[in-house]
PDB file of C-alpha atoms and ligand atoms in Angstrom:
ATOM      1  CA  MET N  15      17.910  11.823   0.609  1.00 93.00           C
ATOM      2  CA  ILE N  16      15.317   9.974  -1.483  1.00 98.00           C
ATOM      3  CA  SER N  17      11.605  10.398  -0.114  1.00 98.00           C
ATOM      4  CA  PHE N  18       8.936   8.123  -1.406  1.00 98.00           C
ATOM      5  CA  VAL N  19       5.961  10.317  -0.545  1.00 98.00           C
ATOM      6  CA  GLY N  20       2.146   9.411  -0.623  1.00 98.00           C
ATOM      7  CA  ALA N  21       0.374  12.345  -2.479  1.00 98.00           C
ATOM      8  CA  GLY N  22      -2.985  11.278  -1.145  1.00 98.00           C
ATOM      9  CA  PRO N  23      -6.017  10.558  -3.549  1.00 98.00           C
ATOM     10  CA  GLY N  24      -6.264  13.956  -5.221  1.00 97.00           C
ATOM     11  CA  ASP N  25      -7.022  16.964  -3.202  1.00 98.00           C
ATOM     12  CA  VAL N  26      -3.755  18.380  -2.567  1.00 98.00           C
ATOM     13  CA  ASP N  27      -4.613  19.169   1.002  1.00 98.00           C
ATOM     14  CA  LEU N  28      -4.714  15.381   1.832  1.00 98.00           C
ATOM     15  CA  ILE N  29      -0.930  15.119   1.523  1.00 98.00           C
ATOM     16  CA  THR N  30       0.628  14.723   5.169  1.00 98.00           C
ATOM     17  CA  ILE N  31       2.462  17.834   6.601  1.00 98.00           C
ATOM     18  CA  LYS N  32       5.539  15.650   6.364  1.00 98.00           C
ATOM     19  CA  GLY N  33       5.053  15.104   2.792  1.00 98.00           C
ATOM     20  CA  ARG N  34       4.163  18.855   1.938  1.00 98.00           C
ATOM     21  CA  LYS N  35       7.353  19.834   3.827  1.00 98.00           C
ATOM     22  CA  LEU N  36       9.555  17.448   1.851  1.00 98.00           C
ATOM     23  CA  LEU N  37       7.998  18.571  -1.515  1.00 98.00           C
ATOM     24  CA  GLU N  38       8.793  22.383  -0.260  1.00 98.00           C
ATOM     25  CA  ARG N  39      12.387  21.523   0.210  1.00 98.00           C
ATOM     26  CA  ALA N  40      12.806  19.194  -2.847  1.00 98.00           C
ATOM     27  CA  ASP N  41      15.387  19.823  -5.581  1.00 98.00           C
ATOM     28  CA  ILE N  42      13.790  17.060  -7.873  1.00 98.00           C
ATOM     29  CA  VAL N  43      10.364  15.870  -7.821  1.00 98.00           C
ATOM     30  CA  ILE N  44       9.478  12.568  -9.852  1.00 98.00           C
ATOM     31  CA  TYR N  45       5.785  12.270  -9.767  1.00 98.00           C
ATOM     32  CA  ALA N  46       3.332   9.697 -11.142  1.00 94.00           C
ATOM     33  CA  GLY N  47       1.695  12.194 -13.453  1.00 92.00           C
ATOM     34  CA  SER N  48      -1.359   9.842 -14.603  1.00 92.00           C
ATOM     35  CA  LEU N  49      -2.939  10.105 -10.992  1.00 94.00           C
ATOM     36  CA  VAL N  50      -0.980  12.763  -8.824  1.00 97.00           C
ATOM     37  CA  SER N  51      -2.350  16.304  -9.295  1.00 96.00           C
ATOM     38  CA  LYS N  52       0.203  18.625 -10.683  1.00 96.00           C
ATOM     39  CA  GLU N  53      -1.102  21.203  -8.109  1.00 97.00           C
ATOM     40  CA  HIS N  54       1.317  19.441  -5.662  1.00 98.00           C
ATOM     41  CA  LEU N  55       4.146  20.870  -7.713  1.00 98.00           C
ATOM     42  CA  SER N  56       3.177  24.276  -7.080  1.00 98.00           C
ATOM     43  CA  PHE N  57       4.361  23.981  -3.529  1.00 98.00           C
ATOM     44  CA  CYS N  58       7.920  23.393  -4.633  1.00 98.00           C
ATOM     45  CA  LYS N  59      10.718  25.976  -4.624  1.00 98.00           C
ATOM     46  CA  LYS N  60      11.752  27.825  -7.564  1.00 97.00           C
ATOM     47  CA  GLY N  61      14.208  25.806  -9.946  1.00 97.00           C
ATOM     48  CA  CYS N  62      13.023  22.651  -8.681  1.00 98.00           C
ATOM     49  CA  LYS N  63      13.179  19.997 -11.413  1.00 98.00           C
ATOM     50  CA  PHE N  64      10.025  17.949 -12.250  1.00 98.00           C
ATOM     51  CA  TYR N  65       9.883  14.590 -14.075  1.00 98.00           C
ATOM     52  CA  ASN N  66       6.679  12.815 -14.626  1.00 97.00           C
ATOM     53  CA  SER N  67       7.159   9.107 -14.412  1.00 96.00           C
ATOM     54  CA  ALA N  68       4.086   8.230 -16.733  1.00 94.00           C
ATOM     55  CA  SER N  69       6.510   8.365 -19.549  1.00 94.00           C
ATOM     56  CA  MET N  70       9.614   6.814 -17.935  1.00 96.00           C
ATOM     57  CA  THR N  71      11.130   3.381 -17.336  1.00 97.00           C
ATOM     58  CA  LEU N  72      12.244   2.050 -13.987  1.00 97.00           C
ATOM     59  CA  GLU N  73      15.755   2.452 -15.186  1.00 97.00           C
ATOM     60  CA  GLU N  74      15.266   6.223 -16.165  1.00 97.00           C
ATOM     61  CA  VAL N  75      13.678   6.935 -12.817  1.00 98.00           C
ATOM     62  CA  ILE N  76      16.670   5.315 -10.940  1.00 98.00           C
ATOM     63  CA  ASN N  77      19.075   7.243 -13.055  1.00 98.00           C
ATOM     64  CA  ILE N  78      17.551  10.521 -12.192  1.00 98.00           C
ATOM     65  CA  MET N  79      17.716   9.694  -8.415  1.00 98.00           C
ATOM     66  CA  GLU N  80      21.285   8.485  -8.604  1.00 98.00           C
ATOM     67  CA  ASP N  81      22.566  11.312 -10.484  1.00 98.00           C
ATOM     68  CA  GLY N  82      20.630  13.702  -7.944  1.00 98.00           C
ATOM     69  CA  ILE N  83      22.120  11.716  -4.879  1.00 98.00           C
ATOM     70  CA  ASN N  84      25.484  12.250  -6.314  1.00 98.00           C
ATOM     71  CA  LYS N  85      24.889  15.820  -6.560  1.00 98.00           C
ATOM     72  CA  GLY N  86      23.821  15.910  -2.991  1.00 98.00           C
ATOM     73  CA  LEU N  87      20.100  16.933  -3.940  1.00 98.00           C
ATOM     74  CA  ASN N  88      16.801  16.165  -2.174  1.00 98.00           C
ATOM     75  CA  ILE N  89      14.667  14.019  -4.208  1.00 98.00           C
ATOM     76  CA  VAL N  90      10.857  13.390  -3.619  1.00 98.00           C
ATOM     77  CA  ARG N  91       9.288  10.436  -5.505  1.00 98.00           C
ATOM     78  CA  LEU N  92       5.763  11.399  -5.480  1.00 98.00           C
ATOM     79  CA  HIS N  93       3.301   8.416  -5.553  1.00 98.00           C
ATOM     80  CA  THR N  94      -0.651   8.631  -5.687  1.00 98.00           C
ATOM     81  CA  GLY N  95      -2.631   7.693  -2.482  1.00 98.00           C
ATOM     82  CA  ASP N  96      -0.422   5.592  -0.298  1.00 98.00           C
ATOM     83  CA  PRO N  97       2.729   4.396  -1.886  1.00 98.00           C
ATOM     84  CA  THR N  98       2.730   0.867  -0.127  1.00 98.00           C
ATOM     85  CA  ILE N  99      -0.422  -0.101  -2.000  1.00 98.00           C
ATOM     86  CA  TYR N 100      -0.124  -0.746  -5.822  1.00 97.00           C
ATOM     87  CA  GLY N 101       2.813   1.718  -5.752  1.00 95.00           C
ATOM     88  CA  ALA N 102       5.537  -0.420  -7.536  1.00 95.00           C
ATOM     89  CA  ILE N 103       8.043   1.002  -4.926  1.00 97.00           C
ATOM     90  CA  LYS N 104       9.643  -2.328  -4.109  1.00 97.00           C
ATOM     91  CA  GLU N 105      11.316  -2.494  -7.326  1.00 97.00           C
ATOM     92  CA  GLN N 106      12.788   0.944  -6.908  1.00 98.00           C
ATOM     93  CA  MET N 107      13.719   0.380  -3.324  1.00 98.00           C
ATOM     94  CA  ASP N 108      15.590  -2.837  -4.221  1.00 98.00           C
ATOM     95  CA  ILE N 109      17.820  -1.180  -6.806  1.00 98.00           C
ATOM     96  CA  LEU N 110      18.515   1.645  -4.501  1.00 98.00           C
ATOM     97  CA  ASP N 111      19.638  -1.096  -1.700  1.00 98.00           C
ATOM     98  CA  GLU N 112      21.805  -2.672  -4.312  1.00 98.00           C
ATOM     99  CA  LYS N 113      23.390   0.575  -4.871  1.00 98.00           C
ATOM    100  CA  LYS N 114      23.455   1.463  -1.263  1.00 98.00           C
ATOM    101  CA  ILE N 115      21.490   4.646  -1.611  1.00 98.00           C
ATOM    102  CA  SER N 116      19.278   5.397   1.476  1.00 97.00           C
ATOM    103  CA  TYR N 117      15.611   6.388   1.152  1.00 98.00           C
ATOM    104  CA  GLU N 118      12.467   6.834   3.382  1.00 98.00           C
ATOM    105  CA  VAL N 119       8.941   6.141   2.766  1.00 98.00           C
ATOM    106  CA  ILE N 120       6.095   8.525   3.936  1.00 98.00           C
ATOM    107  CA  PRO N 121       2.648   7.083   3.995  1.00 98.00           C
ATOM    108  CA  GLY N 122      -0.327   8.878   2.392  1.00 98.00           C
ATOM    109  CA  VAL N 123      -4.035   8.700   2.321  1.00 98.00           C
ATOM    110  CA  SER N 124      -5.068   5.888   0.121  1.00 98.00           C
ATOM    111  CA  SER N 125      -7.981   6.263  -2.324  1.00 98.00           C
ATOM    112  CA  PHE N 126      -9.746   3.339  -0.571  1.00 98.00           C
ATOM    113  CA  THR N 127     -10.358   5.445   2.612  1.00 98.00           C
ATOM    114  CA  ALA N 128     -10.815   8.418   0.561  1.00 98.00           C
ATOM    115  CA  ALA N 129     -13.458   6.773  -1.483  1.00 98.00           C
ATOM    116  CA  CYS N 130     -15.109   5.304   1.924  1.00 98.00           C
ATOM    117  CA  SER N 131     -15.068   8.787   3.379  1.00 98.00           C
ATOM    118  CA  ALA N 132     -16.545  10.343  -0.147  1.00 98.00           C
ATOM    119  CA  ILE N 133     -19.785   8.062   0.404  1.00 98.00           C
ATOM    120  CA  LYS N 134     -19.746   8.671   4.308  1.00 97.00           C
ATOM    121  CA  LYS N 135     -19.679   5.022   5.339  1.00 97.00           C
ATOM    122  CA  GLU N 136     -17.473   2.917   7.580  1.00 97.00           C
ATOM    123  CA  PHE N 137     -15.897  -0.438   6.353  1.00 98.00           C
ATOM    124  CA  THR N 138     -15.929  -2.012   9.802  1.00 97.00           C
ATOM    125  CA  LEU N 139     -19.224  -2.398  11.364  1.00 95.00           C
ATOM    126  CA  PRO N 140     -20.005  -4.722  14.287  1.00 92.00           C
ATOM    127  CA  GLU N 141     -21.756  -7.949  13.241  1.00 91.00           C
ATOM    128  CA  VAL N 142     -21.513  -6.879   9.647  1.00 94.00           C
ATOM    129  CA  SER N 143     -17.781  -7.050   8.911  1.00 95.00           C
ATOM    130  CA  GLN N 144     -14.456  -6.315  10.834  1.00 96.00           C
ATOM    131  CA  THR N 145     -12.242  -7.218   7.998  1.00 98.00           C
ATOM    132  CA  VAL N 146     -11.298  -5.044   4.786  1.00 98.00           C
ATOM    133  CA  ILE N 147     -10.118  -6.740   1.702  1.00 98.00           C
ATOM    134  CA  LEU N 148      -8.112  -4.576  -0.645  1.00 98.00           C
ATOM    135  CA  THR N 149      -7.756  -6.319  -3.981  1.00 98.00           C
ATOM    136  CA  ARG N 150      -7.877  -6.031  -7.668  1.00 98.00           C
ATOM    137  CA  ILE N 151      -9.305  -8.236 -10.771  1.00 97.00           C
ATOM    138  CA  GLU N 152      -6.632  -9.770 -12.863  1.00 94.00           C
ATOM    139  CA  GLY N 153      -5.654  -7.648 -15.825  1.00 90.00           C
ATOM    140  CA  ARG N 154      -2.363  -7.495 -17.540  1.00 89.00           C
ATOM    141  CA  THR N 155      -0.815  -8.180 -14.167  1.00 91.00           C
ATOM    142  CA  SER N 156      -1.900 -11.550 -12.807  1.00 94.00           C
ATOM    143  CA  VAL N 157      -3.442 -12.225  -9.261  1.00 94.00           C
ATOM    144  CA  PRO N 158      -2.479 -15.417  -7.387  1.00 94.00           C
ATOM    145  CA  GLU N 159      -5.348 -18.005  -8.166  1.00 93.00           C
ATOM    146  CA  ASN N 160      -6.307 -18.299  -4.343  1.00 94.00           C
ATOM    147  CA  GLU N 161      -7.033 -14.487  -4.233  1.00 95.00           C
ATOM    148  CA  ASP N 162      -9.470 -14.674  -7.153  1.00 96.00           C
ATOM    149  CA  LEU N 163     -12.305 -12.036  -6.544  1.00 97.00           C
ATOM    150  CA  GLU N 164     -14.957 -14.777  -6.457  1.00 97.00           C
ATOM    151  CA  LYS N 165     -13.181 -16.692  -3.713  1.00 97.00           C
ATOM    152  CA  LEU N 166     -12.608 -13.375  -1.584  1.00 97.00           C
ATOM    153  CA  ALA N 167     -16.166 -12.348  -1.973  1.00 97.00           C
ATOM    154  CA  SER N 168     -17.214 -15.589  -0.537  1.00 97.00           C
ATOM    155  CA  TYR N 169     -16.048 -14.257   2.875  1.00 97.00           C
ATOM    156  CA  GLY N 170     -18.650 -11.435   2.762  1.00 96.00           C
ATOM    157  CA  ALA N 171     -16.117  -8.987   4.263  1.00 97.00           C
ATOM    158  CA  SER N 172     -16.061  -5.349   3.197  1.00 98.00           C
ATOM    159  CA  MET N 173     -14.010  -4.903   0.046  1.00 98.00           C
ATOM    160  CA  ALA N 174     -12.195  -2.214  -1.932  1.00 98.00           C
ATOM    161  CA  ILE N 175     -11.430  -3.096  -5.331  1.00 98.00           C
ATOM    162  CA  PHE N 176      -8.675  -1.256  -7.147  1.00 98.00           C
ATOM    163  CA  LEU N 177      -7.585  -1.106 -10.720  1.00 98.00           C
ATOM    164  CA  SER N 178     -10.673  -2.884 -12.077  1.00 98.00           C
ATOM    165  CA  VAL N 179     -13.592  -0.477 -13.096  1.00 98.00           C
ATOM    166  CA  GLN N 180     -12.569  -1.066 -16.692  1.00 97.00           C
ATOM    167  CA  GLN N 181     -13.732  -4.667 -16.298  1.00 97.00           C
ATOM    168  CA  ILE N 182     -16.690  -3.947 -14.140  1.00 98.00           C
ATOM    169  CA  ASP N 183     -18.827  -6.679 -15.899  1.00 98.00           C
ATOM    170  CA  ASN N 184     -16.373  -9.266 -14.928  1.00 97.00           C
ATOM    171  CA  VAL N 185     -15.968  -8.077 -11.487  1.00 98.00           C
ATOM    172  CA  VAL N 186     -19.856  -7.988 -10.844  1.00 98.00           C
ATOM    173  CA  GLU N 187     -20.020 -11.600 -12.195  1.00 97.00           C
ATOM    174  CA  LYS N 188     -17.178 -12.749  -9.784  1.00 97.00           C
ATOM    175  CA  LEU N 189     -18.853 -10.820  -6.896  1.00 98.00           C
ATOM    176  CA  LYS N 190     -22.178 -12.490  -7.630  1.00 98.00           C
ATOM    177  CA  ASP N 191     -20.749 -15.941  -7.758  1.00 97.00           C
ATOM    178  CA  GLY N 192     -18.730 -15.321  -4.393  1.00 97.00           C
ATOM    179  CA  TYR N 193     -21.613 -13.803  -2.463  1.00 96.00           C
ATOM    180  CA  LYS N 194     -24.310 -16.149  -3.998  1.00 96.00           C
ATOM    181  CA  ARG N 195     -26.830 -13.230  -4.042  1.00 95.00           C
ATOM    182  CA  GLU N 196     -27.253 -10.257  -6.078  1.00 94.00           C
ATOM    183  CA  ASN N 197     -28.874  -7.632  -3.515  1.00 94.00           C
ATOM    184  CA  VAL N 198     -25.005  -6.745  -2.393  1.00 96.00           C
ATOM    185  CA  PRO N 199     -24.587  -2.885  -2.138  1.00 97.00           C
ATOM    186  CA  ILE N 200     -21.920  -1.631  -4.183  1.00 98.00           C
ATOM    187  CA  ALA N 201     -20.364   1.890  -4.607  1.00 98.00           C
ATOM    188  CA  VAL N 202     -18.099   2.968  -7.463  1.00 98.00           C
ATOM    189  CA  VAL N 203     -16.140   6.138  -6.658  1.00 98.00           C
ATOM    190  CA  TYR N 204     -14.604   7.986  -9.480  1.00 98.00           C
ATOM    191  CA  LYS N 205     -11.722  10.370  -8.617  1.00 98.00           C
ATOM    192  CA  ALA N 206     -12.391  10.557  -4.922  1.00 98.00           C
ATOM    193  CA  THR N 207     -11.641  14.012  -3.568  1.00 98.00           C
ATOM    194  CA  TRP N 208     -10.940  15.437  -7.084  1.00 98.00           C
ATOM    195  CA  GLU N 209     -13.268  18.158  -8.218  1.00 97.00           C
ATOM    196  CA  ASP N 210     -14.848  15.855 -10.873  1.00 97.00           C
ATOM    197  CA  GLU N 211     -15.375  13.108  -8.255  1.00 98.00           C
ATOM    198  CA  LYS N 212     -18.669  10.949  -9.297  1.00 98.00           C
ATOM    199  CA  ILE N 213     -20.117   8.493  -6.945  1.00 98.00           C
ATOM    200  CA  VAL N 214     -22.460   5.701  -8.327  1.00 98.00           C
ATOM    201  CA  LEU N 215     -24.533   3.610  -5.894  1.00 97.00           C
ATOM    202  CA  GLY N 216     -26.154   0.427  -6.466  1.00 97.00           C
ATOM    203  CA  THR N 217     -26.450  -3.327  -6.000  1.00 97.00           C
ATOM    204  CA  LEU N 218     -24.800  -6.078  -7.959  1.00 97.00           C
ATOM    205  CA  GLU N 219     -27.807  -6.329 -10.189  1.00 97.00           C
ATOM    206  CA  ASN N 220     -27.564  -2.655 -11.611  1.00 97.00           C
ATOM    207  CA  ILE N 221     -24.187  -1.186 -11.063  1.00 98.00           C
ATOM    208  CA  SER N 222     -22.479  -2.167 -14.368  1.00 98.00           C
ATOM    209  CA  GLU N 223     -25.226  -0.270 -16.394  1.00 98.00           C
ATOM    210  CA  LYS N 224     -25.023   2.652 -14.048  1.00 98.00           C
ATOM    211  CA  VAL N 225     -21.314   2.828 -14.154  1.00 98.00           C
ATOM    212  CA  LYS N 226     -21.425   2.556 -18.201  1.00 98.00           C
ATOM    213  CA  GLU N 227     -24.122   5.339 -18.246  1.00 98.00           C
ATOM    214  CA  GLU N 228     -21.734   7.516 -16.241  1.00 97.00           C
ATOM    215  CA  GLY N 229     -18.730   6.617 -18.771  1.00 97.00           C
ATOM    216  CA  ILE N 230     -16.461   5.616 -15.882  1.00 98.00           C
ATOM    217  CA  LYS N 231     -13.647   3.543 -17.153  1.00 97.00           C
ATOM    218  CA  LYS N 232     -10.774   4.273 -15.021  1.00 97.00           C
ATOM    219  CA  THR N 233      -9.476   5.947 -11.641  1.00 97.00           C
ATOM    220  CA  ALA N 234     -12.245   4.522  -9.472  1.00 98.00           C
ATOM    221  CA  GLN N 235     -12.730   2.501  -6.451  1.00 98.00           C
ATOM    222  CA  ILE N 236     -15.204  -0.322  -6.148  1.00 98.00           C
ATOM    223  CA  LEU N 237     -16.427  -0.791  -2.687  1.00 98.00           C
ATOM    224  CA  VAL N 238     -18.608  -3.680  -1.951  1.00 98.00           C
ATOM    225  CA  GLY N 239     -20.334  -5.161   1.138  1.00 97.00           C
ATOM    226  CA  ASP N 240     -23.123  -4.733   3.405  1.00 96.00           C
ATOM    227  CA  PHE N 241     -21.186  -1.918   5.383  1.00 97.00           C
ATOM    228  CA  ILE N 242     -22.741   0.169   2.686  1.00 97.00           C
ATOM    229  CA  SER N 243     -26.309  -0.201   3.827  1.00 92.00           C
ATOM    230  CA  GLY N 244     -26.393  -2.964   6.276  1.00 74.00           C
ATOM    231  CA  ASP N 245     -27.904  -3.161   9.735  1.00 78.00           C
ATOM    232  CA  TYR N 246     -25.360  -3.258  12.538  1.00 83.00           C
ATOM    233  CA  GLU N 247     -24.929  -3.381  16.417  1.00 83.00           C
ATOM    234  CA  ARG N 248     -23.613  -0.178  18.015  1.00 83.00           C
ATOM    235  CA  SER N 249     -20.030  -0.042  19.216  1.00 85.00           C
ATOM    236  CA  LYS N 250     -18.898  -1.292  22.736  1.00 86.00           C
ATOM    237  CA  LEU N 251     -16.259   1.322  22.669  1.00 85.00           C
ATOM    238  CA  TYR N 252     -18.904   4.158  23.164  1.00 87.00           C
ATOM    239  CA  ASN N 253     -21.597   2.044  24.787  1.00 88.00           C
ATOM    240  CA  PRO N 254     -22.393   3.193  28.406  1.00 86.00           C
ATOM    241  CA  GLU N 255     -22.594  -0.553  29.552  1.00 85.00           C
ATOM    242  CA  PHE N 256     -19.101  -1.441  28.355  1.00 85.00           C
ATOM    243  CA  THR N 257     -16.007  -0.680  30.503  1.00 87.00           C
ATOM    244  CA  HIS N 258     -12.698  -0.297  28.944  1.00 88.00           C
ATOM    245  CA  GLU N 259      -9.015   1.102  29.614  1.00 85.00           C
ATOM    246  CA  TYR N 260     -10.354   4.787  29.506  1.00 87.00           C
ATOM    247  CA  ARG N 261     -13.888   4.705  30.713  1.00 86.00           C
ATOM    248  CA  ARG N 262     -15.913   2.817  33.383  1.00 86.00           C
ATOM    249  CA  ALA N 263     -19.329   1.757  32.475  1.00 86.00           C
ATOM    250  CA  SER N 264     -22.045   4.066  33.704  1.00 82.00           C
ATOM    251  CA  LYS N 265     -24.860   1.594  33.608  1.00 71.00           C
TER     252      LYS N 265
HETATM  253  N1  SAH D 322      -1.385   3.895  -4.206  1.00 79.24           N
HETATM  254  C1  SAH D 322      -2.865   4.193  -4.510  1.00 79.24           C
HETATM  255  C2  SAH D 322      -3.294   3.199  -5.649  1.00 79.24           C
HETATM  256  C3  SAH D 322      -2.527   3.138  -6.918  1.00 79.24           C
HETATM  257  S1  SAH D 322      -3.192   2.107  -8.118  1.00 79.24           S
HETATM  258  C4  SAH D 322      -3.617   4.267  -3.356  1.00 79.24           C
HETATM  259  O1  SAH D 322      -3.207   3.983  -2.345  1.00 79.24           O
HETATM  260  O2  SAH D 322      -4.780   4.764  -3.574  1.00 79.24           O
HETATM  261  C5  SAH D 322      -4.291   3.067  -9.065  1.00 79.24           C
HETATM  262  C6  SAH D 322      -5.858   2.692  -8.661  1.00 79.24           C
HETATM  263  O3  SAH D 322      -6.042   3.384  -7.423  1.00 79.24           O
HETATM  264  C7  SAH D 322      -6.782   3.206  -9.671  1.00 79.24           C
HETATM  265  O4  SAH D 322      -7.170   2.279 -10.742  1.00 79.24           O
HETATM  266  C8  SAH D 322      -8.164   3.249  -8.713  1.00 79.24           C
HETATM  267  O5  SAH D 322      -8.534   2.046  -8.622  1.00 79.24           O
HETATM  268  C9  SAH D 322      -7.549   3.919  -7.522  1.00 79.24           C
HETATM  269  N2  SAH D 322      -7.547   5.186  -7.256  1.00 79.24           N
HETATM  270  C10 SAH D 322      -6.465   5.945  -7.392  1.00 79.24           C
HETATM  271  N3  SAH D 322      -6.839   7.393  -7.072  1.00 79.24           N
HETATM  272  C11 SAH D 322      -8.210   7.350  -6.766  1.00 79.24           C
HETATM  273  C12 SAH D 322      -9.159   8.092  -6.605  1.00 79.24           C
HETATM  274  N4  SAH D 322      -8.953   9.409  -6.423  1.00 79.24           N
HETATM  275  N5  SAH D 322     -10.466   7.750  -6.571  1.00 79.24           N
HETATM  276  C13 SAH D 322     -10.784   6.479  -6.816  1.00 79.24           C
HETATM  277  N6  SAH D 322      -9.911   5.568  -7.027  1.00 79.24           N
HETATM  278  C14 SAH D 322      -8.649   5.988  -7.064  1.00 79.24           C
END
């Protein structure tokens, strides 16, 4: 069996129990070495073979998988965060489908929720935003025109921007154009849940400077929106005046 497993954002204890059990049973682990902590491999049994996909092509990854399956081995493909977000898993699954090789996908804690936890905020606040936009700026991978950062920013929803901190100036310009104001709170979280995690808080006016001062050029989440500092209405769910399926109003 091949299991695509979400390793979580960094801290090895943030993998699911299911993911950890699969690692313990694995004969082969192919891990995304650029962002997955090597400490995960210490949970594997003796003799387990490790491949760092950072230096491999898609074809090489598939060859290792196919060869392992032919030998009846358990294979874990370990991706950072949650595999379904910027994981490049579809192209692997499509080839496996063609080859009639079965697989499963085990979700993980994504870096966007880990980053929001690091700054101890909530993306979805009543009367502030009830929507989270996950996106990235265009880089060597293009982004569809109607998903341009400026356009998405114009919604004023909470945003988590992946893969973009190396272009912080561009990101900020687009956000300013979209929001039409500069006092929007923004947090840059470098390596959320790792030991060298860094949190930089600011607004669109000063964040670029602060991020450069900290020397952050990769592996960061850019969280943007009034959820970081804004006023909000308290939730209906825990309001004594509100009745719902599990509780009657007491007032
Ligand atoms: N599947 C991953 C995302 C992979 S794309 C997930 O769900 O998190 C890689 C990008 O994710 C990085 O450029 C960075 O923007 C973000 N990222 C991954 N790990 C991170 C971490 N620990 N802290 C902050 N950002 C992280």
